[in-house]
Coordinates of C-alpha atoms and ligand atoms in Angstrom, one line a residue:
M1 CA 5.1 259.9 102.7
F2 CA 8.3 261.4 102.8
K3 CA 10.1 260.6 106.4
I4 CA 10.0 264.9 107.1
K5 CA 8.3 264.8 110.3
T6 CA 5.0 263.5 108.5
T7 CA 3.8 260.4 109.3
L8 CA 4.3 260.8 113.3
V9 CA 6.5 258.3 113.5
A10 CA 9.0 259.7 113.1
A11 CA 8.6 262.9 114.2
M12 CA 11.6 262.2 113.6
V13 CA 12.4 261.2 110.9
G14 CA 12.0 263.9 108.9
L15 CA 11.2 266.8 110.9
S16 CA 15.3 268.3 111.1
L17 CA 14.8 267.2 108.2
S18 CA 13.2 270.4 107.4
G19 CA 15.9 272.6 106.5
C20 CA 17.4 272.4 103.2
S21 CA 19.4 274.6 100.9
Q22 CA 20.9 273.9 98.1
P23 CA 17.9 275.5 94.9
E24 CA 19.0 275.1 92.2
Q25 CA 16.4 277.4 91.0
N26 CA 13.8 279.8 92.4
T27 CA 11.3 277.7 90.8
S28 CA 8.1 279.2 92.0
Q29 CA 4.7 277.8 90.9
S30 CA 4.7 280.1 87.7
S31 CA 8.0 278.9 86.7
S32 CA 7.1 277.2 83.5
T33 CA 5.6 279.8 80.9
S34 CA 2.3 279.4 79.7
A35 CA 3.5 278.4 76.5
E36 CA 5.7 275.0 78.2
A37 CA 2.3 274.1 80.7
S38 CA -0.1 273.8 77.8
S39 CA 1.9 271.8 75.6
L40 CA 2.5 269.2 78.7
T41 CA 0.2 265.9 78.5
A42 CA -1.0 263.7 81.7
A43 CA 1.4 261.0 80.2
D44 CA 4.4 263.8 81.2
A45 CA 2.8 264.3 84.7
K46 CA 2.8 260.7 85.2
A47 CA 6.5 260.6 84.0
F48 CA 7.7 263.6 86.3
L49 CA 5.8 261.7 89.3
E50 CA 7.4 258.5 88.4
Q51 CA 11.1 260.2 88.5
A52 CA 9.9 262.6 91.4
Q53 CA 9.5 259.3 93.9
N54 CA 12.7 257.8 92.7
D55 CA 14.4 261.2 92.9
I56 CA 12.9 261.9 97.0
A57 CA 13.3 257.9 97.5
K58 CA 16.5 258.1 96.6
I59 CA 17.5 260.7 99.3
Q60 CA 15.2 259.4 102.1
L61 CA 16.6 256.4 102.7
P62 CA 20.3 257.6 103.7
A63 CA 18.4 260.9 104.9
A64 CA 15.8 258.0 107.5
H65 CA 19.9 256.8 109.0
A66 CA 21.1 259.8 110.1
Q67 CA 18.3 261.2 112.2
W68 CA 18.0 258.0 113.2
S69 CA 22.0 257.8 114.5
Y70 CA 21.5 261.4 115.9
A71 CA 17.9 260.5 117.4
T72 CA 20.1 257.4 119.6
N73 CA 23.2 259.4 120.3
I74 CA 22.8 263.3 120.1
N75 CA 26.5 264.6 119.6
V76 CA 27.7 267.5 117.5
D77 CA 28.6 264.7 114.5
T78 CA 24.9 263.2 114.1
A79 CA 23.6 266.2 114.3
A80 CA 25.8 267.7 111.4
V81 CA 25.1 265.0 109.2
S82 CA 20.8 264.6 110.5
A83 CA 20.8 268.6 109.3
Y84 CA 23.1 267.9 106.1
L85 CA 20.5 265.3 104.7
G86 CA 17.6 266.3 105.8
E87 CA 18.0 269.7 104.3
Q88 CA 19.2 267.9 101.4
L89 CA 15.7 265.8 101.2
S90 CA 13.5 268.5 102.0
T91 CA 15.1 271.2 99.4
K92 CA 14.4 268.4 97.1
V93 CA 10.7 268.1 97.8
A94 CA 10.1 271.6 98.1
Q95 CA 11.2 271.9 94.3
L96 CA 9.3 268.9 93.1
A97 CA 6.3 270.7 94.4
K98 CA 7.3 273.4 92.9
E99 CA 7.5 271.8 89.2
A100 CA 4.5 269.5 90.2
A101 CA 2.2 273.1 89.5
K102 CA 3.6 273.0 85.8
F103 CA 0.5 270.8 85.5
N104 CA -2.1 272.3 87.4
N105 CA -3.9 273.2 83.9
V106 CA -3.2 269.6 82.7
E107 CA -6.3 267.5 82.3
V108 CA -4.8 264.2 84.3
D109 CA -6.9 261.3 86.3
A110 CA -7.8 261.4 90.2
D111 CA -5.4 259.2 90.6
T112 CA -2.3 261.4 89.3
R113 CA -3.9 264.6 90.7
R114 CA -4.4 263.1 94.5
K115 CA -0.4 262.5 93.9
L116 CA 0.6 265.9 92.7
D117 CA -1.2 267.5 95.2
L118 CA 0.0 265.8 97.9
L119 CA 3.7 266.1 96.9
R120 CA 3.0 270.1 96.5
N121 CA 2.1 269.8 100.6
G122 CA 4.0 267.0 102.1
L123 CA 6.7 269.0 103.6
T124 CA 5.9 270.0 107.1
L125 CA 8.5 272.6 107.6
P126 CA 9.1 274.3 103.9
P127 CA 12.2 275.1 103.0
P128 CA 12.8 278.5 101.3
S129 CA 14.9 278.7 97.8
D130 CA 17.6 279.8 98.7
P131 CA 20.4 278.4 99.9
E132 CA 21.7 280.4 103.2
K133 CA 18.5 280.5 104.7
S134 CA 17.6 277.0 103.9
E135 CA 20.6 275.5 105.5
R136 CA 19.7 278.1 108.9
L137 CA 15.9 276.2 109.1
A138 CA 17.9 272.9 109.0
K139 CA 20.6 273.7 111.6
I140 CA 17.8 275.1 113.4
G141 CA 15.2 272.6 113.2
S142 CA 17.8 270.2 114.8
D143 CA 19.7 272.4 116.8
L144 CA 16.1 272.5 119.3
D145 CA 15.4 269.0 118.6
G146 CA 18.7 268.4 120.4
M147 CA 17.8 271.0 122.8
Y148 CA 14.7 268.7 123.8
G149 CA 16.3 265.5 123.8
A150 CA 19.0 266.3 125.8
G151 CA 17.7 269.2 128.4
E152 CA 17.9 268.3 132.3
Y153 CA 17.2 269.9 135.8
C154 CA 19.8 270.3 137.3
R155 CA 19.4 272.1 141.3
D156 CA 21.6 274.2 142.4
D157 CA 23.8 271.4 144.2
N158 CA 23.9 269.9 140.8
T159 CA 21.6 267.0 141.1
C160 CA 20.3 266.9 138.1
F161 CA 17.1 265.2 136.4
S162 CA 16.4 264.0 133.4
L163 CA 12.7 264.2 131.8
V164 CA 12.3 260.5 132.6
E165 CA 13.4 260.9 136.3
M166 CA 10.9 264.1 136.6
S167 CA 8.1 262.4 135.0
S168 CA 7.9 259.4 136.8
Q169 CA 8.0 262.2 139.9
M170 CA 5.9 263.9 138.3
A171 CA 2.8 260.5 138.1
S172 CA 3.2 259.0 142.1
S173 CA 4.6 261.6 144.3
R174 CA 2.2 263.6 146.3
D175 CA 4.3 267.1 147.2
Y176 CA 3.4 269.8 146.1
D177 CA 6.5 271.4 146.4
L178 CA 8.8 268.9 144.7
L179 CA 6.0 268.6 142.0
L180 CA 6.1 272.2 141.4
E181 CA 10.1 272.6 141.1
F182 CA 10.3 270.0 138.7
W183 CA 7.2 271.2 136.9
K184 CA 9.2 274.3 137.0
G185 CA 12.7 273.3 136.2
W186 CA 11.7 271.4 133.1
R187 CA 10.3 275.0 131.8
E188 CA 13.7 276.0 131.9
V189 CA 15.0 274.5 129.0
A190 CA 12.5 275.8 126.9
V191 CA 13.6 279.4 127.3
P192 CA 17.2 279.0 125.1
M193 CA 15.0 277.8 121.8
K194 CA 12.6 281.2 121.9
P195 CA 14.5 282.9 119.1
L196 CA 15.2 280.2 117.1
Y197 CA 11.5 278.9 117.3
E198 CA 11.0 282.6 116.1
E199 CA 13.7 282.5 113.3
Q200 CA 12.7 279.1 112.2
V201 CA 8.6 280.2 111.5
A202 CA 9.7 283.4 109.5
L203 CA 12.3 281.2 107.5
A204 CA 9.2 278.3 106.9
N205 CA 6.7 280.7 105.8
E206 CA 9.6 282.0 103.4
G207 CA 8.8 278.6 102.2
A208 CA 6.1 278.2 102.3
E209 CA 5.0 281.0 100.6
E210 CA 7.0 279.7 97.7
L211 CA 5.0 276.7 97.6
G212 CA 1.6 279.0 96.7
F213 CA 0.4 279.3 100.3
A214 CA -0.1 282.1 102.1
N215 CA 1.9 280.3 105.7
V216 CA 2.4 277.6 106.9
S217 CA -0.6 277.3 109.0
E218 CA -2.5 276.9 106.2
L219 CA -0.2 274.1 104.7
W220 CA -0.8 272.1 107.6
R221 CA -4.6 272.8 107.5
G222 CA -4.7 271.4 104.2
K223 CA -3.8 267.7 104.6
Y224 CA -7.1 266.9 105.0
D225 CA -9.0 265.4 102.4
M226 CA -11.2 268.7 103.0
P227 CA -10.6 273.0 102.6
A228 CA -7.6 274.3 104.8
D229 CA -10.7 277.0 106.2
D230 CA -13.5 273.9 107.1
F231 CA -10.9 271.9 108.8
P232 CA -11.3 273.9 112.3
Q233 CA -15.0 274.0 112.1
E234 CA -14.7 270.4 112.1
L235 CA -12.4 270.3 115.5
D236 CA -15.0 272.3 116.7
R237 CA -18.4 270.2 116.1
L238 CA -16.2 267.2 117.6
W239 CA -15.2 269.0 120.7
G240 CA -18.9 269.8 121.1
Q241 CA -19.8 266.3 121.8
V242 CA -17.1 265.7 124.1
E243 CA -17.1 269.2 125.9
P244 CA -19.6 268.3 128.1
F245 CA -18.2 265.1 129.6
Y246 CA -14.9 266.5 130.2
E247 CA -16.2 269.4 132.0
A248 CA -17.7 267.1 134.2
L249 CA -14.1 264.7 134.8
H250 CA -12.6 268.0 135.2
C251 CA -14.9 269.6 138.1
H252 CA -15.0 266.2 140.0
V253 CA -10.9 266.3 139.5
R254 CA -10.5 269.7 140.9
A255 CA -12.8 268.8 143.6
K256 CA -10.9 265.9 144.7
L257 CA -8.2 267.2 144.3
G258 CA -9.0 270.5 147.0
E259 CA -9.9 267.8 149.4
H260 CA -6.0 266.5 148.2
Y261 CA -4.2 269.5 148.8
G262 CA -6.3 271.7 150.1
T263 CA -8.9 274.6 148.5
D264 CA -6.3 277.3 148.5
N265 CA -4.2 275.2 146.8
V266 CA -6.4 274.5 144.4
P267 CA -9.4 276.9 144.2
Q268 CA -13.1 275.9 143.3
N269 CA -13.9 278.3 140.5
K270 CA -10.8 278.5 138.7
P271 CA -8.6 276.4 136.4
I272 CA -6.4 273.6 138.1
P273 CA -3.0 274.1 138.4
A274 CA -0.9 272.0 136.0
H275 CA 1.9 270.7 137.7
L276 CA -0.8 268.1 140.3
L277 CA -2.4 266.0 137.5
G278 CA -0.1 263.2 137.4
N279 CA 1.8 264.3 134.3
M280 CA 4.4 267.6 132.9
W281 CA 2.0 268.7 130.7
A282 CA -1.8 267.8 132.6
Q283 CA -2.0 266.0 128.8
T284 CA -3.2 262.2 131.2
W285 CA -4.4 262.5 134.3
G286 CA -4.5 258.8 134.6
N287 CA -1.9 258.8 137.7
V288 CA -4.5 260.8 140.0
Y289 CA -6.5 257.7 140.0
D290 CA -6.0 257.3 142.9
L291 CA -6.7 260.8 144.5
V292 CA -10.2 261.3 142.3
K293 CA -11.4 257.1 141.9
P294 CA -15.0 256.7 143.3
E295 CA -15.0 255.8 147.4
Q296 CA -17.1 252.5 147.0
E297 CA -14.3 249.9 146.5
M298 CA -13.3 249.4 142.9
V299 CA -11.5 247.0 141.1
V300 CA -9.4 247.7 138.5
P301 CA -6.6 246.0 137.3
D302 CA -2.9 247.2 138.9
V303 CA -0.9 246.7 135.3
T304 CA 2.1 248.5 136.8
G305 CA 2.0 245.6 139.5
A306 CA 1.2 242.8 137.9
L307 CA 4.2 243.7 135.4
K308 CA 6.2 244.5 138.4
A309 CA 5.3 240.9 140.6
Q310 CA 5.9 238.9 136.9
G311 CA 9.0 240.0 136.4
Y312 CA 8.2 241.7 133.0
D313 CA 11.5 243.3 131.2
E314 CA 11.3 246.1 128.7
I315 CA 11.5 243.2 125.9
K316 CA 9.0 240.9 127.3
M317 CA 7.0 244.0 127.2
V318 CA 6.8 244.7 124.1
K319 CA 6.8 240.5 122.7
Q320 CA 3.6 240.6 124.5
A321 CA 2.3 243.6 122.2
E322 CA 3.7 242.0 119.6
S323 CA 1.4 238.6 120.1
F324 CA -1.5 240.7 120.2
F325 CA -1.1 242.1 116.5
S326 CA 0.2 238.0 116.3
S327 CA -3.3 237.1 117.1
L328 CA -5.1 239.5 115.0
G329 CA -3.0 237.8 111.8
F330 CA -0.1 240.3 111.3
E331 CA 3.0 238.3 110.7
K332 CA 5.4 239.2 113.3
L333 CA 8.3 241.5 113.5
P334 CA 11.2 240.9 111.7
E335 CA 14.5 240.6 113.5
T336 CA 16.4 243.6 112.7
F337 CA 13.2 244.6 114.9
W338 CA 15.1 243.1 117.7
E339 CA 18.5 243.4 117.4
R340 CA 18.1 247.3 116.5
S341 CA 15.8 249.0 118.3
Q342 CA 15.9 251.6 121.4
F343 CA 14.2 250.4 124.3
Q344 CA 15.8 251.2 127.2
K345 CA 17.6 254.8 127.6
P346 CA 21.1 253.6 126.9
E347 CA 24.3 255.5 129.5
G348 CA 26.5 257.4 128.7
R349 CA 25.2 259.4 125.8
D350 CA 21.8 261.7 125.4
V351 CA 19.6 260.4 123.3
Q352 CA 15.4 261.7 122.2
C353 CA 13.7 259.7 124.8
H354 CA 10.1 260.7 123.2
A355 CA 8.7 257.5 122.1
S356 CA 8.6 256.9 118.2
A357 CA 8.1 254.1 115.4
W358 CA 10.4 253.8 112.3
D359 CA 9.9 252.7 109.1
L360 CA 14.2 253.3 107.9
D361 CA 13.9 251.4 104.2
D362 CA 9.6 250.9 103.3
K363 CA 10.8 247.4 103.0
D364 CA 11.3 245.7 106.4
D365 CA 13.6 247.8 108.8
L366 CA 10.5 248.8 111.4
R367 CA 12.6 249.8 114.8
I368 CA 10.8 251.6 117.6
K369 CA 12.9 253.8 119.9
M370 CA 12.1 254.3 123.1
C371 CA 13.3 254.8 127.1
I372 CA 11.0 251.9 128.9
Q373 CA 9.8 252.6 131.8
I374 CA 8.2 249.0 133.5
T375 CA 5.1 251.0 134.1
G376 CA 0.9 249.9 132.4
E377 CA 0.7 253.4 130.9
E378 CA 4.0 252.2 128.9
F379 CA 2.8 249.4 128.3
N380 CA 0.3 251.3 126.2
V381 CA 2.0 253.4 124.7
I382 CA 4.7 250.6 123.5
H383 CA 1.1 249.1 121.6
H384 CA 1.0 252.3 120.4
E385 CA 4.1 253.2 118.7
L386 CA 4.0 249.1 117.3
G387 CA 0.7 250.6 115.7
H388 CA 2.6 252.8 113.6
N389 CA 4.9 249.9 113.0
Y390 CA 2.7 247.1 111.5
Y391 CA 0.5 250.4 109.9
Q392 CA 4.0 251.3 107.9
R393 CA 4.9 247.8 106.6
A394 CA 1.2 247.5 105.3
Y395 CA 1.6 250.1 103.2
K396 CA 5.1 249.9 101.8
D397 CA 4.0 248.3 98.7
Q398 CA 2.0 252.0 97.6
P399 CA 3.3 254.5 95.6
L400 CA 5.9 256.0 97.6
L401 CA 3.4 259.5 97.1
Y402 CA 0.9 257.1 98.8
R403 CA 3.1 255.6 101.9
G404 CA 1.0 257.0 105.0
S405 CA -2.1 257.4 107.1
A406 CA -5.0 258.2 105.7
N407 CA -4.7 260.9 107.2
D408 CA -2.2 261.3 110.2
G409 CA -5.0 261.0 112.5
F410 CA -5.1 257.2 112.1
H411 CA -1.1 257.1 112.0
E412 CA -1.6 257.6 115.6
A413 CA -4.8 255.5 115.9
I414 CA -3.6 252.4 115.5
G415 CA -1.8 251.3 118.4
D416 CA -4.6 252.5 120.7
T417 CA -7.0 251.7 119.1
I418 CA -5.3 247.9 120.2
A419 CA -4.7 248.9 124.0
L420 CA -8.4 250.2 124.0
S421 CA -8.2 245.8 124.0
I422 CA -6.3 244.8 126.8
T423 CA -9.7 244.2 129.0
P424 CA -9.7 242.5 132.2
K425 CA -10.4 239.3 129.8
Y426 CA -7.8 240.1 128.2
L427 CA -5.5 240.0 130.8
K428 CA -6.8 236.8 132.3
Q429 CA -6.1 235.3 129.4
I430 CA -2.7 236.4 129.3
G431 CA -2.3 235.9 133.2
L432 CA -1.5 239.1 134.3
I433 CA -4.4 238.6 136.5
D434 CA -5.9 235.5 138.7
T435 CA -9.4 237.3 138.2
I436 CA -11.5 239.2 136.5
P437 CA -13.4 241.2 138.1
D438 CA -17.1 241.4 138.2
A439 CA -18.8 243.6 136.0
S440 CA -21.9 244.7 137.6
N441 CA -19.6 247.8 138.3
D442 CA -17.2 249.0 135.9
I443 CA -17.5 252.7 137.1
G444 CA -13.9 252.1 138.1
M445 CA -12.1 251.1 135.3
L446 CA -14.5 253.9 133.5
M447 CA -12.9 256.6 135.2
Q448 CA -9.3 255.6 134.4
V449 CA -9.5 255.2 131.0
A450 CA -11.4 258.3 131.2
L451 CA -8.7 260.3 133.4
D452 CA -5.9 259.4 129.9
K453 CA -8.3 259.5 127.0
I454 CA -11.2 262.4 127.6
A455 CA -8.7 264.5 129.9
F456 CA -6.3 264.3 126.8
I457 CA -8.8 265.1 124.6
P458 CA -8.7 269.5 125.2
F459 CA -5.0 269.8 124.8
G460 CA -4.8 267.5 121.9
L461 CA -6.9 270.2 120.5
M462 CA -5.6 273.1 122.1
V463 CA -1.6 273.3 121.0
D464 CA -2.1 273.1 117.0
Q465 CA -5.0 276.4 117.9
W466 CA -1.6 278.2 119.9
R467 CA 0.7 276.4 116.7
W468 CA -1.9 278.3 113.7
K469 CA -2.2 281.4 115.6
V470 CA 1.8 281.9 115.5
L471 CA 2.5 280.2 112.3
S472 CA 0.4 282.2 110.7
G473 CA 1.3 285.8 112.2
E474 CA -1.5 286.7 114.7
V475 CA 0.1 286.0 117.1
T476 CA 3.8 287.5 117.8
P477 CA 6.3 286.2 119.6
E478 CA 5.9 289.2 122.7
N479 CA 2.5 286.9 122.8
Y480 CA 4.0 283.2 122.6
N481 CA 3.7 282.7 126.3
Q482 CA 0.6 284.3 127.3
V483 CA -1.7 283.0 124.0
W484 CA -0.9 279.2 125.5
W485 CA -1.5 279.4 128.3
E486 CA -4.8 281.3 127.4
L487 CA -5.5 278.3 125.2
R488 CA -4.7 275.6 127.9
E489 CA -6.8 277.4 130.3
K490 CA -9.8 278.0 127.5
Y491 CA -9.6 274.6 126.7
Q492 CA -8.5 273.0 129.5
G493 CA -9.2 274.2 132.2
V494 CA -5.9 274.1 133.6
M495 CA -3.4 277.0 134.8
A496 CA 0.3 278.5 135.4
P497 CA 0.6 277.3 139.0
V498 CA 3.0 280.6 139.2
P499 CA 3.2 283.7 137.2
R500 CA 5.4 283.1 134.2
P501 CA 8.5 284.8 133.9
A502 CA 8.6 287.0 130.7
D503 CA 11.5 285.1 129.1
A504 CA 9.5 281.7 128.7
F505 CA 8.9 279.5 126.8
D506 CA 6.7 277.5 127.7
P507 CA 5.2 275.5 125.0
G508 CA 9.4 274.4 124.1
A509 CA 8.7 272.3 127.1
K510 CA 6.3 269.7 125.1
Y511 CA 8.2 267.6 122.4
H512 CA 6.8 268.0 119.4
V513 CA 6.9 271.9 119.0
P514 CA 10.6 272.0 119.4
A515 CA 10.1 268.9 117.0
N516 CA 7.8 270.4 114.8
V517 CA 5.8 267.1 115.1
P518 CA 1.9 268.7 114.0
Y519 CA -0.3 267.8 117.5
T520 CA -4.1 267.6 116.1
R521 CA -3.1 264.3 114.5
Y522 CA -3.6 263.5 118.9
F523 CA -7.2 264.5 118.5
L524 CA -8.2 263.1 116.0
A525 CA -6.3 259.7 117.4
H526 CA -8.6 259.7 120.7
I527 CA -11.7 260.5 118.7
L528 CA -11.2 258.0 116.3
Q529 CA -9.3 255.0 118.3
F530 CA -13.1 254.6 119.5
Q531 CA -14.8 254.3 116.7
F532 CA -12.6 251.5 115.4
H533 CA -12.4 249.3 118.3
Q534 CA -16.3 249.6 118.1
A535 CA -16.5 248.8 114.4
L536 CA -13.5 245.9 115.2
C537 CA -16.0 245.2 118.4
D538 CA -18.7 244.5 115.5
I539 CA -16.4 242.2 113.6
A540 CA -15.4 240.2 116.6
G541 CA -18.7 239.5 117.3
D542 CA -18.2 241.2 120.6
E543 CA -21.9 241.7 121.7
G544 CA -21.3 242.5 125.4
P545 CA -20.2 246.6 126.3
L546 CA -17.7 248.1 124.6
N547 CA -15.0 248.7 128.0
R548 CA -14.7 245.4 128.0
C549 CA -14.5 244.1 124.2
S550 CA -11.0 242.9 123.6
I551 CA -11.0 241.7 119.5
Y552 CA -7.9 239.9 120.8
G553 CA -7.9 236.2 118.8
S554 CA -9.5 238.1 116.1
E555 CA -9.1 237.3 112.6
E556 CA -11.6 238.4 111.2
A557 CA -10.8 242.2 112.9
G558 CA -7.0 242.2 111.8
K559 CA -8.4 242.0 107.8
A560 CA -10.5 244.4 108.6
L561 CA -7.8 246.3 109.8
N562 CA -5.2 246.0 107.9
D563 CA -7.6 245.4 104.9
M564 CA -7.5 250.3 106.1
L565 CA -3.6 249.7 106.9
E566 CA -2.9 249.0 103.0
M567 CA -4.5 251.2 101.6
G568 CA -2.1 253.9 102.7
M569 CA -2.7 257.6 101.7
S570 CA -4.0 256.1 98.4
E571 CA -7.7 257.5 98.6
P572 CA -9.3 260.3 100.9
W573 CA -9.0 259.0 104.8
Q574 CA -13.2 259.6 104.2
N575 CA -13.0 256.2 102.2
A576 CA -10.3 255.3 104.6
L577 CA -13.0 255.3 107.0
E578 CA -16.3 253.9 105.8
K579 CA -14.3 251.1 104.9
I580 CA -13.9 250.5 108.3
T581 CA -16.4 251.6 110.3
G582 CA -19.1 252.3 107.0
S583 CA -19.2 255.3 107.9
P584 CA -17.2 258.2 106.1
E585 CA -17.9 260.5 109.3
M586 CA -15.2 261.7 112.3
D587 CA -18.0 260.9 115.5
A588 CA -18.0 261.6 119.5
S589 CA -20.7 259.7 119.7
T590 CA -19.2 256.4 120.0
I591 CA -16.9 257.7 123.0
Q592 CA -20.4 259.1 124.6
A593 CA -21.4 255.4 124.2
Y594 CA -18.2 254.1 126.1
F595 CA -18.4 256.6 128.8
A596 CA -21.8 256.7 129.4
P597 CA -22.5 255.0 133.1
L598 CA -19.3 256.9 134.1
K599 CA -20.9 260.2 132.8
E600 CA -24.3 259.6 134.5
W601 CA -21.7 258.7 137.7
L602 CA -20.0 262.1 137.4
D603 CA -23.2 264.1 137.0
E604 CA -24.5 263.1 140.8
Q605 CA -21.2 263.4 142.2
N606 CA -21.4 267.1 140.7
Q607 CA -24.4 268.2 141.8
G608 CA -24.1 270.7 144.8
R609 CA -20.3 271.7 143.1
Q610 CA -19.8 274.9 141.1
C611 CA -18.5 273.0 137.9
G612 CA -16.6 275.0 134.9
W613 CA -13.4 277.9 135.4
Ligands
LIG1 O1 4.3 261.7 120.9 C1 3.3 260.5 120.8 C2 3.6 259.3 120.7 C3 4.4 259.7 119.8 S1 3.6 259.6 118.1 C4 4.8 258.8 122.0 N1 2.5 260.6 122.2 C5 1.2 262.2 122.1 C6 2.4 262.6 123.4 O2 2.8 262.2 123.9 O3 2.1 264.3 123.3 C7 1.2 259.6 122.2 C8 -0.3 260.9 122.5 C9 0.4 261.8 122.5
LIG2 ZN1 2.7 258.2 117.5

């Protein structure tokens, strides 16, 4: 819906828009008198929504362009314009959300009620109606974004490293001290974010209260077509389905890292030090495959090696990903996509390298913004981003309030679902590998996928467990960092490799915290993508094991997918899920089935090991 950092996607398109001013009136929910309200009709509600959508559309367009300019060229001028227009937009939406409350007691049809509800809970950081406060909120949002995007770590000799450079080292280096240096170094960018973040929480909570929410936590948890207080239990249920498998994977990985780095560096009864897992945040572990892989010879396609050997550049990687979607029957991306996207990190200016997908005009101005590296990991991210773009295009003809994903996890799951079809069979079809490895022993391939997808799941869960506590006031600023690490340990079994300084604000070193993009969506996406993959493989008529299934070339699967994408958020997500999978429930049993042989193998390896932390 409105590009206020609601659809992922554009983390950008909204985010910094979170502040605003220009409050015309402090219309809180009760702004209309009961006499006024009682004379309102269902037709009034429809007329109000029509007007509201037109008003939002008008501001949204320039705000999106300003945000793009800022994200692809961070400087004081682009910051000022982006914060200004972002504020205009979120103030307008907040004002309309308050007005929508006039219809609380008016009898309206289900479609109208849904739109009113979406209007009420669509903002991510609602601005208070006091103009000074809402301007301040907008400025903070934009400053935090910029601090992350322009962040770098400099050594005493003034050699500096960008996040892209350090991430590449985190992925490939096995030098304990260098990994620790970059791990600590990147976290220095977050220290000055903390006072701004605190202030942002307080301001947005004021805005949320004006909208009738207890706080921003309640607002965020309330976007899932079920009561806000039931949603965390739904997440616990899903996590419970995955947890035993995660623990088995953790146990094996810790044992192998202990063999490599020594058990004094990797104690076998404690959480794993967070800098040794091949990723700046220990959120995906695929880059340490070589350290933890099975001892027997396993053939696992080397996508990075193949891309490099065949001279793939950034554009060729994106074209290849586009052609997957084309094979499913999706129309090609527009010419402007190729002209306007940012594929590479430009020289000479700061940009937000964190990958994102944009829909500037709800017509055909689709773009991605990345700093693409030539690796298999980035090849997956490209599919992820294009999934957002094809989703945006599929729902563009819905009314504005329905232009979004069924729930935000769906948006994050589409491109990943396609990427699950990058199997050896597909890689051979497109000439990236010459031979398809024998299917008799897929443990290596399953391990590679699990290191990225299963390792991610508790991280995807813990980020908002932290934020919900912060946003609800349960955790106060003195404890921000400590609670962050308690949750890292509890869910991921990962620990800070060194005691953290008193001024550390380690959550701020993860993009989605300063950018204020809710994170539970990625947890959900990691469950949903396996359900989608299975459903589409069935439709495509693939009868082999799920990890060998590729829906490449199946227009039937493409049509089933598109039928769901087109719905946007016009119906509860349960209906969208049922449409494609036949069931309205999110369910991790597909994950259990996908990885069953690996689980068995891990359980054997772990015999005699002390698992847990
Ligand atoms: O932020 C992203 C995407 C853009 S929506 C690249 N992801 C999360 C992350 O990087 O932390 C994708 C998976 C998790
Ligand atoms: Zn995404």
